[in-house]
XYZ file of C-alpha atoms in Angstrom:
555
model
C -34.282 21.635 49.336
C -37.381 23.999 47.883
C -37.428 26.866 45.182
C -39.509 28.950 46.329
C -41.061 30.852 42.412
C -39.177 34.610 42.698
C -40.779 35.680 38.896
C -41.529 38.677 37.506
C -45.498 37.371 36.868
C -45.986 37.658 40.036
C -44.322 40.972 39.808
C -47.981 43.633 41.255
C -48.251 41.055 44.094
C -45.578 41.476 45.782
C -45.161 45.053 45.369
C -48.852 44.996 47.596
C -47.073 43.663 49.315
C -43.559 45.443 49.794
C -46.090 48.660 49.409
C -48.576 46.923 52.941
C -45.675 45.189 54.991
C -43.494 47.048 57.636
C -39.444 44.951 57.744
C -36.890 45.393 60.254
C -34.639 46.015 57.859
C -34.472 47.668 53.902
C -31.124 46.908 51.350
C -30.244 48.496 48.766
C -28.797 46.977 45.821
C -29.272 43.766 44.252
C -25.247 43.156 43.697
C -23.319 40.458 45.884
C -22.847 42.566 49.059
C -26.339 43.220 49.422
C -27.477 39.942 48.371
C -25.345 38.135 51.130
C -26.882 40.911 53.594
C -30.659 39.997 52.910
C -29.752 36.165 53.235
C -27.570 37.156 56.514
C -30.163 39.143 58.354
C -33.297 36.833 56.952
C -31.882 34.361 58.779
C -30.793 35.991 61.530
C -34.721 36.339 62.388
C -35.289 40.023 60.540
C -38.047 41.361 57.974
C -36.357 41.893 54.792
C -36.492 43.848 52.120
C -33.810 44.359 49.213
C -34.726 46.345 45.895
C -31.971 46.811 43.577
C -32.438 49.353 40.681
C -31.321 46.607 37.515
C -31.447 43.786 37.779
C -29.269 41.699 40.196
C -25.993 42.003 39.705
C -26.144 44.030 37.199
C -23.484 46.729 38.561
C -19.830 44.731 39.563
C -21.563 41.939 40.993
C -21.201 40.470 37.561
C -18.065 41.482 35.948
C -15.310 41.136 38.606
C -12.347 38.162 37.635
C -15.410 35.748 38.551
C -12.712 34.662 41.112
C -13.491 33.276 45.280
C -9.171 33.972 45.605
C -7.624 34.957 48.295
C -5.711 38.099 47.305
C -2.204 37.250 46.602
C -1.076 40.558 45.623
C -2.431 41.996 49.313
C 0.275 39.776 50.735
C 3.346 42.620 49.038
C 1.023 45.386 50.315
C 1.420 43.643 54.214
C -1.903 43.299 54.057
C -2.214 40.243 56.079
C -5.642 40.980 57.392
C -7.150 41.036 54.052
C -5.764 37.924 53.170
C -6.292 36.154 56.315
C -10.383 37.150 55.870
C -11.069 36.852 52.032
C -8.516 33.301 52.370
C -9.876 30.867 54.395
C -13.817 32.853 52.999
C -12.875 30.815 49.881
C -13.524 26.723 50.915
C -16.471 28.319 53.463
C -18.127 29.907 49.696
C -16.691 26.065 48.387
C -18.637 24.214 50.732
C -21.810 26.209 50.516
C -22.091 25.692 47.580
C -19.585 23.844 44.989
C -21.874 24.249 42.083
C -20.653 27.584 41.597
C -17.420 27.958 43.284
C -14.639 25.573 41.176
C -11.178 23.931 42.339
C -8.752 25.886 40.322
C -4.388 25.381 40.232
C -3.169 28.800 39.878
C 0.144 29.015 37.952
C 2.669 31.847 38.925
C 5.181 32.268 37.236
C 8.168 33.883 38.174
C 10.863 35.045 35.131
C 13.698 36.930 35.018
C 12.999 41.194 36.869
C 9.494 39.660 37.505
C 7.813 40.562 40.775
C 8.070 37.593 42.427
C 11.260 35.805 43.212
C 11.722 32.130 44.281
C 12.733 32.827 48.051
C 10.103 35.395 48.390
C 7.018 33.843 45.943
C 7.916 30.665 48.434
C 8.110 32.034 51.561
C 5.118 33.878 50.451
C 2.708 31.328 49.267
C 4.112 29.568 52.901
C 2.271 32.279 53.903
C -0.976 32.163 52.043
C -0.960 29.366 53.139
C -1.147 29.158 56.918
C -2.728 32.397 56.888
C -6.254 30.828 54.672
C -5.531 27.621 56.132
C -5.152 25.267 53.083
C -4.453 22.156 53.813
C -3.858 18.403 51.872
C -3.633 18.475 47.877
C -4.353 22.257 47.703
C -0.870 23.034 49.597
C 1.437 25.542 47.975
C 4.431 23.608 45.639
C 7.875 25.203 44.099
C 7.985 23.926 40.974
C 11.682 23.347 38.692
C 11.555 25.432 35.241
C 10.970 21.430 33.665
C 7.960 21.191 35.690
C 6.083 24.266 34.706
C 6.630 24.258 31.711
C 4.887 20.289 30.862
C 2.823 22.193 32.950
C 1.851 24.880 31.109
C 4.356 25.197 27.502
C 3.123 28.569 26.601
C 5.504 29.571 28.849
C 8.229 31.958 28.082
C 11.898 29.554 27.805
C 14.020 31.593 27.608
C 13.599 34.008 31.335
C 11.806 31.317 33.143
C 13.078 30.693 36.143
C 10.645 28.338 37.777
C 6.812 28.411 39.043
C 4.522 28.555 42.674
C 1.647 26.026 42.624
C -1.454 26.705 44.341
C -5.376 26.662 44.575
C -8.038 29.539 44.533
C -11.491 29.267 42.907
C -13.823 30.316 39.677
C -16.991 30.835 40.090
C -19.758 33.084 39.065
C -20.145 35.673 39.608
C -24.246 36.537 38.723
C -25.194 32.940 39.554
C -23.461 33.604 43.241
C -25.273 36.509 43.787
C -28.639 34.993 42.229
C -28.319 31.585 44.640
C -27.737 34.109 47.747
C -31.051 36.080 47.407
C -32.647 33.451 46.517
C -31.459 31.048 49.395
C -33.083 34.206 51.300
C -36.412 33.722 50.064
C -36.605 30.726 52.723
C -35.765 32.724 55.702
C -38.771 34.799 54.560
C -37.006 38.085 52.972
C -39.249 39.407 49.456
C -36.522 41.021 46.640
C -37.676 42.918 43.394
C -35.297 43.639 40.871
C -36.002 46.773 38.587
C -37.190 49.591 41.586
C -35.067 52.730 42.314
C -34.454 54.099 45.787
C -35.792 58.124 44.375
C -35.646 59.008 48.096
C -36.037 57.792 51.950
C -38.837 58.138 54.550
C -37.693 59.681 57.822
C -40.131 59.704 61.301
C -38.811 61.615 64.375
C -35.680 63.180 61.506
C -34.425 59.162 61.402
C -34.100 57.196 58.286
C -37.811 55.429 58.100
C -37.584 53.487 54.811
C -37.378 54.554 51.513
C -39.373 55.682 48.613
C -38.968 53.267 45.371
C -39.824 53.713 41.726
C -40.914 50.799 39.597
C -38.540 51.626 36.989
C -40.860 48.703 34.391
C -43.867 51.597 35.304
C -42.518 54.864 36.893
C -44.937 53.663 39.682
C -43.087 55.185 42.711
C -44.590 53.381 46.875
C -42.885 53.755 50.408
C -41.561 50.894 51.894
C -42.221 50.259 55.779
C -38.863 49.993 57.960
C -36.882 49.735 60.969
C -33.359 50.743 59.316
C -32.198 50.571 55.860
C -28.963 49.562 54.879
C -27.454 50.812 51.438
C -24.847 47.954 49.479
C -25.305 50.043 46.191
C -21.749 49.668 45.215
C -20.736 52.164 42.664
C -23.995 54.854 43.795
C -22.971 54.111 47.462
C -22.238 57.896 46.912
C -25.031 59.056 45.715
C -27.635 57.964 48.251
C -25.399 59.617 50.878
C -25.736 62.181 49.381
C -29.804 62.103 49.124
C -29.727 61.724 52.528
C -27.448 64.522 52.685
C -25.267 63.013 54.663
C -22.145 62.505 52.331
C -19.127 63.454 54.181
C -15.728 62.434 55.531
C -14.202 59.085 52.817
C -16.015 58.700 50.000
C -15.664 56.198 47.564
C -12.937 56.356 44.731
C -14.441 53.879 41.608
C -12.211 52.352 40.003
C -12.192 50.623 35.977
C -11.128 46.657 35.418
C -11.515 45.341 32.153
C -11.734 41.732 30.687
C -11.127 40.588 27.652
C -12.627 36.888 26.497
C -10.579 34.694 23.646
C -12.011 30.879 21.611
C -9.312 28.590 23.895
C -7.763 27.494 20.451
C -6.854 30.577 20.395
C -4.494 31.094 24.073
C -4.437 27.138 24.904
C -3.453 27.779 28.072
C -3.830 24.622 30.572
C -5.173 25.909 33.614
C -4.809 29.167 34.948
C -2.216 31.005 34.973
C -1.335 34.507 37.710
C 1.200 36.453 34.840
C 3.646 39.611 35.523
C 2.793 43.156 33.373
C 5.903 44.618 32.022
C 4.189 47.914 34.518
C 4.499 46.113 37.444
C 1.258 44.885 37.603
C -0.656 40.999 37.041
C -2.584 39.398 35.568
C -4.699 36.440 34.816
C -4.965 34.266 32.261
C -8.436 31.786 32.602
C -9.532 28.742 30.989
C -13.352 28.409 31.140
C -14.486 25.763 28.744
C -14.302 27.007 25.526
C -13.400 29.999 26.198
C -9.799 31.741 27.808
C -10.419 34.920 29.398
C -7.827 37.504 30.106
C -8.021 40.955 32.901
C -7.426 43.002 34.222
C -6.923 46.828 34.789
C -7.125 49.483 37.605
C -7.614 52.449 36.009
C -9.171 55.676 37.518
C -12.775 55.972 36.648
C -15.475 59.416 36.932
C -17.540 58.910 33.448
C -21.022 57.295 33.686
C -21.769 55.005 35.620
C -24.433 53.456 34.140
C -22.361 52.591 31.106
C -18.828 50.961 31.644
C -17.400 50.360 28.637
C -14.153 48.591 27.041
C -12.412 50.614 24.739
C -9.261 50.179 22.234
C -6.842 51.502 25.216
C -7.925 48.631 27.556
C -7.839 45.752 25.017
C -4.670 46.883 23.628
C -2.580 46.814 26.972
C -4.254 44.057 27.779
C -3.364 41.602 24.459
C -0.109 43.393 24.868
C 0.567 42.280 28.014
C -0.094 38.217 27.209
C 1.620 38.501 23.802
C 5.013 39.474 26.518
C 4.444 36.914 28.959
C 3.566 33.707 25.894
C 6.066 34.652 23.233
C 4.431 31.719 21.299
C 0.474 32.919 21.146
C -0.057 36.028 18.678
C -4.033 37.254 19.779
C -5.090 40.513 17.110
C -7.878 42.306 18.093
C -9.581 40.853 15.982
C -9.287 37.148 17.891
C -11.488 39.194 20.710
C -14.730 37.608 20.884
C -16.623 39.235 23.806
C -15.690 41.357 26.176
C -16.816 42.654 30.109
C -15.883 46.557 32.079
C -16.807 46.437 35.705
C -16.479 49.507 38.529
C -15.314 48.435 42.219
C -16.766 50.768 44.615
C -12.996 51.402 47.061
C -12.132 53.621 49.405
C -10.494 57.014 48.422
C -7.274 57.317 50.431
C -5.635 60.719 48.814
C -2.255 60.191 46.691
C -2.436 56.743 46.404
C -3.168 55.026 42.524
C -6.279 52.520 41.951
C -3.770 49.612 41.764
C -2.046 50.619 45.264
C -5.829 51.312 46.831
C -7.016 48.948 50.176
C -9.682 46.173 49.251
C -11.355 46.750 52.402
C -15.033 47.240 53.162
C -15.315 50.295 55.867
C -19.418 51.402 56.686
C -20.585 54.226 57.267
C -23.792 55.393 59.252
C -25.886 58.548 58.981
C -27.046 61.231 61.628
C -30.468 60.282 60.574
C -29.082 56.546 61.068
C -28.893 54.963 57.313
C -25.632 52.333 56.739
C -24.610 52.257 53.994
C -21.456 49.414 53.482
C -18.516 50.164 50.143
C -15.298 48.677 49.059
C -14.270 44.670 49.818
C -13.856 41.457 47.306
C -16.528 39.225 45.782
C -14.244 36.947 47.990
C -14.809 38.627 51.424
C -19.040 39.038 50.761
C -21.156 36.791 53.633
C -18.130 38.677 56.574
C -18.665 42.220 54.883
C -22.510 41.413 55.418
C -22.165 39.796 58.454
C -20.614 43.181 60.274
C -22.711 45.109 58.986
C -26.023 42.789 59.809
C -24.265 43.041 63.158
C -24.372 46.487 63.489
C -28.124 46.266 62.952
C -28.490 43.277 65.718
C -27.120 46.169 68.155
C -28.989 48.750 67.578
C -32.316 46.096 67.637
C -31.178 45.249 70.691
C -30.819 49.004 72.100
C -34.363 50.852 70.231
C -36.626 46.535 70.584
C -35.646 45.191 73.128
C -35.039 41.918 70.926
C -31.859 39.900 70.342
C -30.975 38.769 67.555
C -29.073 34.868 66.761
C -25.493 34.986 65.492
C -23.995 35.094 62.310
C -24.853 31.250 60.838
C -24.780 31.962 56.638
C -21.348 29.297 57.067
C -23.402 26.641 57.121
C -26.803 27.741 54.607
C -25.691 25.286 52.234
C -27.370 27.758 48.621
C -29.832 26.480 46.000
C -28.381 24.504 43.815
C -26.404 22.253 46.558
C -28.830 19.890 48.180
C -26.825 17.262 49.079
C -22.769 18.008 47.225
C -20.259 17.313 50.259
C -17.233 17.923 48.150
C -16.153 19.342 45.007
C -16.206 15.161 43.608
C -20.395 14.391 43.914
C -21.205 18.543 41.619
C -18.666 15.377 39.221
C -20.676 12.971 39.500
C -23.879 14.934 39.090
C -22.459 16.353 35.901
C -21.726 12.516 34.603
C -25.333 11.325 36.271
C -26.027 14.235 34.114
C -24.549 14.220 30.808
C -25.762 9.936 31.156
C -29.575 11.991 30.697
C -29.155 14.339 27.588
C -25.683 11.971 26.070
C -29.071 10.665 23.630
C -30.906 13.340 22.450
C -26.870 14.781 20.627
C -26.105 16.840 24.120
C -21.813 17.100 25.515
C -20.504 16.803 28.118
C -19.732 20.560 27.961
C -23.326 20.500 28.089
C -23.763 19.039 31.260
C -20.893 20.600 32.844
C -22.282 24.014 32.032
C -25.806 22.878 33.244
C -24.902 21.763 36.074
C -22.077 24.103 36.985
C -24.776 27.444 36.823
C -28.060 25.301 38.379
C -26.345 22.892 41.268
C -29.570 20.526 41.228
C -31.982 23.018 40.220
C -30.972 20.547 36.193
C -33.123 18.369 37.419
C -36.175 20.752 37.146
C -35.086 22.385 34.003
C -34.747 18.841 32.223
C -38.315 18.520 33.879
C -39.051 21.514 31.832
C -37.371 20.253 28.856
C -39.539 17.252 28.774
C -42.328 19.400 28.030
C -41.197 20.875 25.197
C -41.392 19.585 21.151
C -39.129 22.047 19.644
C -37.033 19.498 16.994
C -33.396 22.133 17.352
C -32.359 20.693 21.173
C -29.994 23.179 21.569
C -32.857 25.649 21.668
C -35.299 23.707 23.945
C -32.430 22.682 26.231
C -32.034 27.074 26.475
C -36.103 26.826 26.185
C -35.786 25.182 29.032
C -33.374 26.942 31.109
C -35.366 30.720 30.152
C -38.354 28.429 31.640
C -36.808 28.316 35.043
C -35.243 31.317 35.306
C -38.944 33.835 34.264
C -40.057 31.358 36.969
C -37.635 31.280 39.693
C -34.708 33.199 39.215
C -36.998 37.153 38.917
C -35.575 37.240 34.711
C -37.855 40.071 33.712
C -36.074 41.360 29.724
C -33.184 38.839 27.584
C -30.187 40.726 28.902
C -31.931 39.018 32.475
C -31.408 35.747 30.513
C -28.026 36.018 28.027
C -25.639 38.032 30.294
C -26.718 37.649 34.050
C -28.145 34.004 34.274
C -25.898 31.971 31.437
C -23.462 34.214 30.868
C -23.635 33.680 27.732
C -22.630 36.985 26.591
C -19.049 36.260 27.956
C -19.071 32.374 27.468
C -21.348 31.435 24.549
C -21.027 34.504 22.084
C -21.783 32.474 18.936
C -24.241 30.234 20.232
C -26.380 33.865 22.478
C -26.527 34.956 18.192
C -28.320 31.530 17.410
C -30.514 31.607 20.736
C -31.911 34.865 20.220
C -34.905 34.963 18.254
C -36.310 31.742 19.580
C -35.789 33.234 23.237
C -37.325 35.857 22.123
C -40.693 34.979 21.225
C -40.303 33.027 24.346
C -40.748 36.391 26.278
C -43.254 37.678 23.730
C -45.363 34.795 25.605
C -44.543 34.881 28.823
C -44.729 37.873 29.376
C -47.334 38.937 26.304
C -45.517 41.255 24.836
C -46.392 43.466 21.338
C -43.308 43.105 18.056
C -42.345 47.227 19.100
C -41.641 45.209 22.574
C -39.621 43.093 20.912
C -38.238 44.532 17.916
C -36.550 47.390 20.970
C -34.915 44.021 23.071
C -33.610 43.034 19.301
C -31.889 46.265 18.701
C -30.655 46.411 22.709
C -29.034 42.780 22.418
C -27.823 43.478 18.968
C -25.818 46.765 20.359
C -24.581 44.222 23.476
C -23.202 41.923 21.378
C -21.138 43.921 19.005
C -20.415 46.818 22.272
C -18.470 42.976 23.729
C -17.175 42.210 20.893
C -15.487 44.506 19.141
C -13.065 47.357 19.278
C -11.934 50.121 16.793
C -10.077 53.401 16.499
C -13.225 55.067 17.971
C -13.391 53.851 20.822
C -10.685 54.824 22.031
């Protein structure tokens, strides 16, 4: 699969094309839902433009639990439809990007007076397997206490009854978003980050485009289109207000927080889905050198552009881990990073944050603005299909144009050239390691490159060969940065460190080491002055502090 240049170095030309051409569809929002819509619509033959007010995946889509999972807990709510859909979607999304959506066995401990009893868990996981069409080794197993402790010695011996053992998939949500977007470019879509929709353009009282502000220059321009879909996540209701169509059902935002620890502090052998004393469930997920835990589910009505982990969130999560794993004594100072994000759920009167449905809903205003909200990361492809089906119907009614059926289940994402199964990904990781081992890199370094970029790692290694830094890790990071600037619309170091590479969450020490060399590269690429670089340095240092330090003023 070829790489199409996708760079803010070409920003002026991108804006000129967006403002001078007419489109079939404008998508507002560059999270996973918007990216999925752009790919679905463009692959069916529509001319698509997508705009995002921040960086791609900078809202909810870089702050999930980073699992493509079937929503086992929705069985408890008897939401069989949701379990069936997202359960079967896991295998599809894994097939599309096996380097990004990685098989992950999940252990569900059964404890005295816990949420899940042995009999109900066995039946529940069996139903889960059937609904999600799970086959082979991925089918659930019920483990006795001894077997469970062998798999995870940290579990509480005194109250452990056994465990369920089943399959899920781990991902990087922000990378999944950018790869969907890049794949849509192969079908002619255009996309721009740091482009905020300020208003709608109307023709005969119908939405016929958007007025956009380039956040980097404050200049405005218009994009003409037949239809507009708002997939703006937590900001959907603001856009409905601009369109004077915020009526009926509305969003209910809840906050989810995750904490990151060095693996040595929480050395779980594989992912664990476990009880919290208040009746909720929580994940502990090992990932390379770290283990992360989450999540909370609390109502949120503060600034949507500044969602933070506070002291109460951290105490709640640490207490839950220490309660489940008696040998573990996590403390506040053990936290090395964290993230907090919002779920844009649909409000239901009388229901708590945890009880709200994760189903998506589509709203169409009198002026024709189509908005989609709710849903889960795992179901992004089906959400896109449903909303593009609405546009397909309108295209047929209004313009006598018949679109293809959705076939995104067959479109491999960028980075997946010939990975048929995960074993091919593992083979490629081994090949990459053999290529870089002589330069002092580890297997973890090879794993990091391939599980971020897939076969695009080849291009990064080409860039690596062209550089001559003495420190090989700085040299490799600069090669990554060049790739991300030229092919992934990186505009600033926050895009690179947080959303394209996940270093702020998963390798915060590595990020500190790379800070100055990467800032120097930005200075060269974008021809920036010292004042801009120093401002970015201050922002990055504030991000490092904000994600890793918790004190009483955060309560």
